[in-house]
Short mmCIF file of C-alpha atoms in Angstrom, two decimals:
data_model
loop_
_atom_site.label_atom_id
_atom_site.label_comp_id
_atom_site.label_asym_id
_atom_site.label_seq_id
_atom_site.Cartn_x
_atom_site.Cartn_y
_atom_site.Cartn_z
CA UNK O 258 -36.20 -63.48 -51.94
CA UNK O 259 -36.14 -60.24 -54.09
CA UNK O 260 -32.52 -59.54 -52.98
CA UNK O 261 -31.40 -63.07 -52.12
CA UNK O 262 -28.18 -62.97 -54.27
CA UNK O 263 -27.35 -59.30 -53.85
CA UNK O 264 -24.51 -58.29 -51.48
CA UNK O 265 -25.90 -57.12 -48.25
CA UNK O 266 -23.00 -56.66 -45.77
CA UNK O 267 -19.36 -56.11 -46.22
CA UNK O 268 -16.41 -55.62 -43.80
CA UNK O 269 -12.64 -56.26 -43.72
CA UNK O 270 -12.03 -58.76 -41.00
CA UNK O 271 -8.36 -59.51 -40.43
CA UNK O 272 -6.56 -59.67 -43.76
CA UNK O 273 -9.47 -60.24 -46.03
CA UNK O 274 -12.88 -58.67 -46.87
CA UNK O 275 -16.03 -60.67 -45.92
CA UNK O 276 -19.13 -60.13 -47.99
CA UNK O 277 -22.54 -61.70 -47.12
CA UNK O 278 -25.44 -61.85 -49.53
CA UNK O 279 -29.03 -61.26 -48.23
CA UNK O 280 -29.53 -65.09 -48.49
CA UNK O 281 -26.39 -65.70 -46.44
CA UNK O 282 -27.35 -63.18 -43.76
CA UNK O 283 -30.72 -64.95 -43.40
CA UNK O 284 -29.07 -68.44 -43.18
CA UNK O 285 -26.42 -67.28 -40.61
CA UNK O 286 -29.12 -65.60 -38.49
CA UNK O 287 -31.30 -68.82 -38.48
CA UNK O 288 -28.30 -70.98 -37.53
CA UNK O 289 -27.41 -68.56 -34.73
CA UNK O 290 -31.08 -68.57 -33.59
CA UNK O 291 -30.82 -72.28 -33.27
CA UNK O 292 -27.58 -71.89 -31.17
CA UNK O 293 -29.25 -69.27 -28.92
CA UNK O 294 -32.23 -71.48 -28.34
CA UNK O 295 -29.98 -74.37 -27.54
CA UNK O 296 -28.39 -72.11 -24.90
CA UNK O 297 -31.71 -71.95 -23.11
CA UNK O 298 -32.75 -68.39 -24.50
CA UNK O 299 -36.40 -68.45 -25.04
CA UNK O 300 -39.14 -66.03 -26.30
CA UNK O 301 -39.30 -62.93 -24.03
CA UNK O 302 -35.66 -63.44 -22.56
CA UNK O 303 -33.22 -60.55 -22.82
CA UNK O 304 -29.87 -60.83 -24.52
CA UNK O 305 -27.16 -58.23 -23.97
CA UNK O 306 -25.28 -57.48 -27.32
CA UNK O 307 -22.14 -55.42 -26.58
CA UNK O 308 -19.94 -55.36 -29.57
CA UNK O 309 -18.59 -53.13 -32.35
CA UNK O 310 -20.49 -52.94 -35.68
CA UNK O 311 -20.00 -55.84 -38.01
CA UNK O 312 -21.99 -58.27 -40.31
CA UNK O 313 -21.97 -60.78 -37.36
CA UNK O 314 -23.55 -58.04 -35.14
CA UNK O 315 -26.37 -57.79 -37.65
CA UNK O 316 -26.80 -61.60 -38.02
CA UNK O 317 -26.95 -61.98 -34.26
CA UNK O 318 -29.43 -59.12 -33.93
CA UNK O 319 -31.78 -60.80 -36.44
CA UNK O 320 -31.28 -64.26 -34.64
CA UNK O 321 -32.44 -62.86 -31.38
CA UNK O 322 -35.63 -61.37 -33.00
CA UNK O 323 -36.24 -64.72 -34.66
CA UNK O 324 -36.50 -66.44 -31.40
CA UNK O 325 -38.59 -63.69 -29.88
CA UNK O 326 -35.85 -62.43 -27.54
CA UNK O 327 -35.50 -58.80 -26.39
CA UNK O 328 -32.29 -57.53 -27.81
CA UNK O 329 -30.39 -55.08 -25.61
CA UNK O 330 -27.68 -53.41 -27.83
CA UNK O 331 -24.86 -51.69 -25.90
CA UNK O 332 -21.87 -49.67 -26.82
CA UNK O 333 -18.53 -51.49 -26.16
CA UNK O 334 -17.34 -48.30 -24.27
CA UNK O 335 -19.74 -49.08 -21.42
CA UNK O 336 -17.97 -49.87 -18.18
CA UNK O 337 -18.36 -53.27 -16.45
CA UNK O 338 -20.19 -51.51 -13.50
CA UNK O 339 -22.89 -50.16 -16.00
CA UNK O 340 -23.18 -53.42 -17.83
CA UNK O 341 -23.79 -55.18 -14.48
CA UNK O 342 -26.54 -52.61 -13.66
CA UNK O 343 -28.09 -53.24 -17.09
CA UNK O 344 -27.84 -56.97 -16.60
CA UNK O 345 -29.78 -56.61 -13.39
CA UNK O 346 -32.46 -54.47 -14.73
CA UNK O 347 -33.03 -56.57 -17.95
CA UNK O 348 -32.41 -60.02 -16.24
CA UNK O 349 -30.69 -61.03 -19.37
CA UNK O 350 -30.09 -64.78 -20.02
CA UNK O 351 -27.08 -64.38 -22.28
CA UNK O 352 -24.16 -61.79 -22.69
CA UNK O 353 -22.82 -61.57 -26.27
CA UNK O 354 -19.73 -59.45 -26.35
CA UNK O 355 -17.27 -58.49 -29.04
CA UNK O 356 -13.81 -60.05 -29.18
CA UNK O 357 -12.28 -56.78 -28.03
CA UNK O 358 -14.64 -56.46 -25.13
CA UNK O 359 -13.11 -58.01 -22.04
CA UNK O 360 -15.75 -57.30 -19.39
CA UNK O 361 -16.99 -60.40 -17.38
CA UNK O 362 -20.55 -60.66 -16.15
CA UNK O 363 -22.15 -63.32 -14.00
CA UNK O 364 -24.13 -64.76 -16.80
CA UNK O 365 -23.50 -67.09 -19.69
CA UNK O 366 -21.22 -65.37 -22.22
CA UNK O 367 -20.34 -65.84 -25.89
CA UNK O 368 -18.16 -63.93 -28.37
CA UNK O 369 -20.10 -62.55 -31.28
CA UNK O 370 -17.22 -63.35 -33.79
CA UNK O 371 -17.38 -66.95 -32.55
CA UNK O 372 -21.07 -67.46 -33.34
CA UNK O 373 -20.61 -68.31 -37.01
CA UNK O 374 -18.41 -71.24 -35.98
CA UNK O 375 -20.45 -72.28 -32.96
CA UNK O 376 -23.52 -72.34 -34.95
CA UNK O 377 -22.03 -74.15 -38.00
CA UNK O 378 -23.93 -77.26 -38.95
CA UNK O 379 -27.03 -76.13 -37.03
CA UNK O 380 -30.34 -77.02 -38.68
CA UNK O 381 -32.28 -73.96 -39.76
CA UNK O 382 -34.44 -72.60 -36.90
CA UNK O 383 -38.18 -73.18 -37.43
CA UNK O 384 -39.59 -69.71 -37.72
CA UNK O 385 -43.08 -70.91 -37.14
CA UNK O 386 -42.15 -72.10 -33.70
CA UNK O 387 -42.32 -68.56 -32.30
CA UNK O 388 -45.53 -66.47 -32.70
CA UNK O 389 -44.57 -62.74 -32.48
CA UNK O 390 -47.07 -59.99 -32.01
CA UNK O 391 -46.71 -56.32 -32.99
CA UNK O 392 -46.81 -55.24 -29.45
CA UNK O 393 -44.11 -57.58 -28.21
CA UNK O 394 -40.84 -55.95 -27.06
CA UNK O 395 -38.13 -56.25 -29.76
CA UNK O 396 -35.39 -54.21 -28.12
CA UNK O 397 -34.47 -52.28 -24.96
CA UNK O 398 -32.41 -49.31 -26.02
CA UNK O 399 -30.41 -47.53 -23.41
CA UNK O 400 -30.19 -43.67 -23.57
CA UNK O 401 -26.99 -41.77 -23.35
CA UNK O 402 -27.57 -40.97 -19.76
CA UNK O 403 -26.81 -37.26 -20.01
CA UNK O 404 -28.75 -36.59 -16.76
CA UNK O 405 -27.63 -39.69 -14.93
CA UNK O 406 -27.31 -43.46 -15.65
CA UNK O 407 -28.62 -44.64 -18.95
CA UNK O 408 -32.33 -45.60 -18.94
CA UNK O 409 -33.76 -48.51 -20.88
CA UNK O 410 -36.51 -47.72 -23.50
CA UNK O 411 -38.63 -50.66 -24.49
CA UNK O 412 -39.39 -50.66 -28.20
CA UNK O 413 -41.94 -53.08 -29.77
CA UNK O 414 -41.81 -54.64 -33.18
CA UNK O 415 -44.53 -52.20 -34.28
CA UNK O 416 -42.70 -49.21 -33.00
CA UNK O 417 -39.67 -50.03 -35.25
CA UNK O 418 -41.94 -50.87 -38.18
CA UNK O 419 -43.79 -47.63 -38.06
CA UNK O 420 -40.54 -45.78 -37.96
CA UNK O 421 -39.10 -47.72 -40.91
CA UNK O 422 -42.28 -47.33 -42.96
CA UNK O 423 -42.20 -43.51 -42.48
CA UNK O 424 -38.57 -43.29 -43.29
CA UNK O 425 -38.86 -45.23 -46.49
CA UNK O 426 -41.40 -42.76 -47.73
CA UNK O 427 -39.21 -39.88 -46.82
CA UNK O 428 -35.81 -41.35 -47.85
CA UNK O 429 -35.71 -42.74 -51.41
CA UNK O 430 -32.87 -45.26 -51.94
CA UNK O 431 -32.27 -47.18 -55.18
CA UNK O 432 -31.04 -50.31 -53.60
CA UNK O 433 -29.29 -51.75 -56.67
CA UNK O 434 -27.22 -48.64 -57.07
CA UNK O 435 -26.53 -47.47 -53.49
CA UNK O 436 -23.54 -48.52 -51.24
CA UNK O 437 -23.56 -47.21 -47.74
CA UNK O 438 -20.51 -46.92 -45.35
CA UNK O 439 -21.57 -47.40 -41.69
CA UNK O 440 -19.50 -45.53 -39.22
CA UNK O 441 -22.01 -44.72 -36.39
CA UNK O 442 -22.68 -47.40 -33.55
CA UNK O 443 -25.55 -49.81 -34.09
CA UNK O 444 -26.29 -49.46 -30.40
CA UNK O 445 -28.26 -46.29 -31.29
CA UNK O 446 -31.59 -46.30 -33.19
CA UNK O 447 -30.38 -43.54 -35.55
CA UNK O 448 -27.80 -45.88 -37.07
CA UNK O 449 -29.98 -49.05 -36.79
CA UNK O 450 -32.93 -47.73 -38.60
CA UNK O 451 -31.49 -45.19 -41.13
CA UNK O 452 -28.08 -46.73 -41.49
CA UNK O 453 -29.23 -50.40 -41.72
CA UNK O 454 -33.10 -51.14 -41.82
CA UNK O 455 -33.85 -48.41 -44.61
CA UNK O 456 -31.10 -49.62 -46.91
CA UNK O 457 -31.69 -53.32 -46.08
CA UNK O 458 -35.42 -52.95 -47.00
CA UNK O 459 -34.41 -51.70 -50.38
CA UNK O 460 -31.68 -54.23 -51.04
CA UNK O 461 -28.66 -51.89 -50.76
CA UNK O 462 -25.24 -52.90 -49.59
CA UNK O 463 -23.95 -51.71 -46.16
CA UNK O 464 -20.21 -51.70 -45.61
CA UNK O 465 -18.81 -51.47 -42.07
CA UNK O 466 -15.57 -49.51 -41.26
CA UNK O 467 -13.11 -51.73 -39.54
CA UNK O 468 -11.33 -48.53 -38.25
CA UNK O 469 -12.01 -44.86 -38.50
CA UNK O 470 -8.50 -44.42 -40.03
CA UNK O 471 -9.68 -46.59 -42.96
CA UNK O 472 -12.81 -44.50 -43.94
CA UNK O 473 -11.09 -42.59 -46.76
CA UNK O 474 -9.77 -45.85 -48.31
CA UNK O 475 -13.10 -47.63 -47.96
CA UNK O 476 -15.11 -44.74 -49.66
CA UNK O 477 -12.77 -45.20 -52.75
CA UNK O 478 -12.43 -48.99 -52.64
CA UNK O 479 -16.10 -49.71 -52.44
CA UNK O 480 -17.38 -46.59 -54.35
CA UNK O 481 -19.53 -45.58 -51.47
CA UNK O 482 -22.46 -43.41 -52.38
CA UNK O 483 -24.15 -42.66 -49.00
CA UNK O 484 -22.86 -42.19 -45.39
CA UNK O 485 -25.03 -41.56 -42.38
CA UNK O 486 -23.24 -39.14 -40.12
CA UNK O 487 -23.78 -36.77 -37.25
CA UNK O 488 -22.85 -32.94 -37.20
CA UNK O 489 -19.61 -33.59 -35.25
CA UNK O 490 -18.42 -36.00 -38.03
CA UNK O 491 -18.93 -33.28 -40.66
CA UNK O 492 -17.16 -30.71 -38.44
CA UNK O 493 -14.12 -32.89 -38.22
CA UNK O 494 -14.22 -33.53 -41.90
CA UNK O 495 -14.54 -29.86 -42.75
CA UNK O 496 -11.54 -28.94 -40.35
CA UNK O 497 -9.43 -31.68 -42.15
CA UNK O 498 -10.26 -30.28 -45.56
CA UNK O 499 -9.54 -26.71 -44.32
CA UNK O 500 -6.25 -27.86 -42.96
CA UNK O 501 -5.23 -29.44 -46.33
CA UNK O 502 -6.18 -26.40 -48.19
CA UNK O 503 -4.10 -24.13 -45.86
CA UNK O 504 -1.12 -26.58 -46.11
CA UNK O 505 -1.05 -26.25 -49.97
CA UNK O 506 -2.15 -22.62 -50.06
CA UNK O 507 -5.34 -23.42 -51.98
CA UNK O 508 -7.94 -21.59 -49.97
CA UNK O 509 -8.59 -18.74 -52.47
CA UNK O 510 -9.05 -21.00 -55.53
CA UNK O 511 -11.20 -23.35 -53.44
CA UNK O 512 -13.37 -20.62 -52.18
CA UNK O 513 -13.77 -19.16 -55.61
CA UNK O 514 -14.87 -22.56 -56.97
CA UNK O 515 -17.24 -22.92 -54.01
CA UNK O 516 -18.90 -19.54 -54.75
CA UNK O 517 -19.26 -20.43 -58.32
CA UNK O 518 -20.78 -23.79 -57.51
CA UNK O 519 -23.28 -22.41 -55.19
CA UNK O 520 -24.28 -19.75 -57.82
CA UNK O 521 -24.78 -22.41 -60.54
CA UNK O 522 -26.71 -24.82 -58.25
CA UNK O 523 -26.50 -27.53 -60.89
CA UNK O 524 -25.24 -30.74 -59.27
CA UNK O 525 -23.56 -32.44 -62.21
CA UNK O 526 -21.53 -29.19 -62.86
CA UNK O 527 -20.90 -28.69 -59.26
CA UNK O 528 -19.19 -32.22 -59.05
CA UNK O 529 -16.97 -31.26 -62.04
CA UNK O 530 -15.94 -28.08 -60.44
CA UNK O 531 -15.16 -29.63 -57.17
CA UNK O 532 -13.87 -32.95 -58.55
CA UNK O 533 -10.57 -32.80 -56.67
CA UNK O 534 -12.56 -32.63 -53.45
CA UNK O 535 -14.91 -35.41 -54.37
CA UNK O 536 -11.92 -37.62 -55.43
CA UNK O 537 -10.64 -37.31 -51.89
CA UNK O 538 -14.06 -38.71 -50.70
CA UNK O 539 -13.78 -41.61 -53.05
CA UNK O 540 -15.42 -40.06 -56.17
CA UNK O 541 -18.90 -41.64 -55.70
CA UNK O 542 -20.15 -40.12 -52.55
CA UNK O 543 -23.48 -38.34 -53.15
CA UNK O 544 -25.17 -38.09 -49.77
#
């Protein structure tokens, strides 16, 4: 209710950009929850969610939690063989896939992008019809499987809430001012909690990149202030910057400005000194 009319999720889909407010995310999630319940998914059942990041991914994730299901988020890069193994392990009742995921599994299947249409007109799901407990399983997260096949980790509602509470104390976000660009997969807890649940709990806007090639454009267009990334992403970004400096023979002046910036250690002045670089990253990026 605090953030009902504030923009919550944003993404370019096709030729236009879709923006959902917090109230709309809630309404879509409840409608999808009604649809899922109508498909025979009940409290305690598992749902495989294998799709790229999008506002509809988020609405579907909330819908599954609303009916007390165990969500099983999976990266679209998973092979059909691996998905079948996970299906057998979790005994999932439903496979929700992205429109670009073409794997077929021996279970009821629905496309996540079709859910807003399939659930249209559904009455709002009665949240009181499901009694959730802190120690109920909310998600089964599959590890990267560096030492073999991925293994499912069962996370309770309490597990996620304790993590979220701790992170909100450690990471201060002014929800009315911050705009995040999400580039990491929601099939990982790192992105789910820090890239979505923390900003969501503070009423911030999360924009999803429709392609990696559009990141620079999105940074500028939506005046992005925060990105959650991994070291490899920063390495690629640094190499790109270095390549541009070499191309235009600007390495010496840039290194001079960088040394001066580090010596001053005053953020407002640092941003002025390195404004051309900040402008390439949209001009508003802080973190």
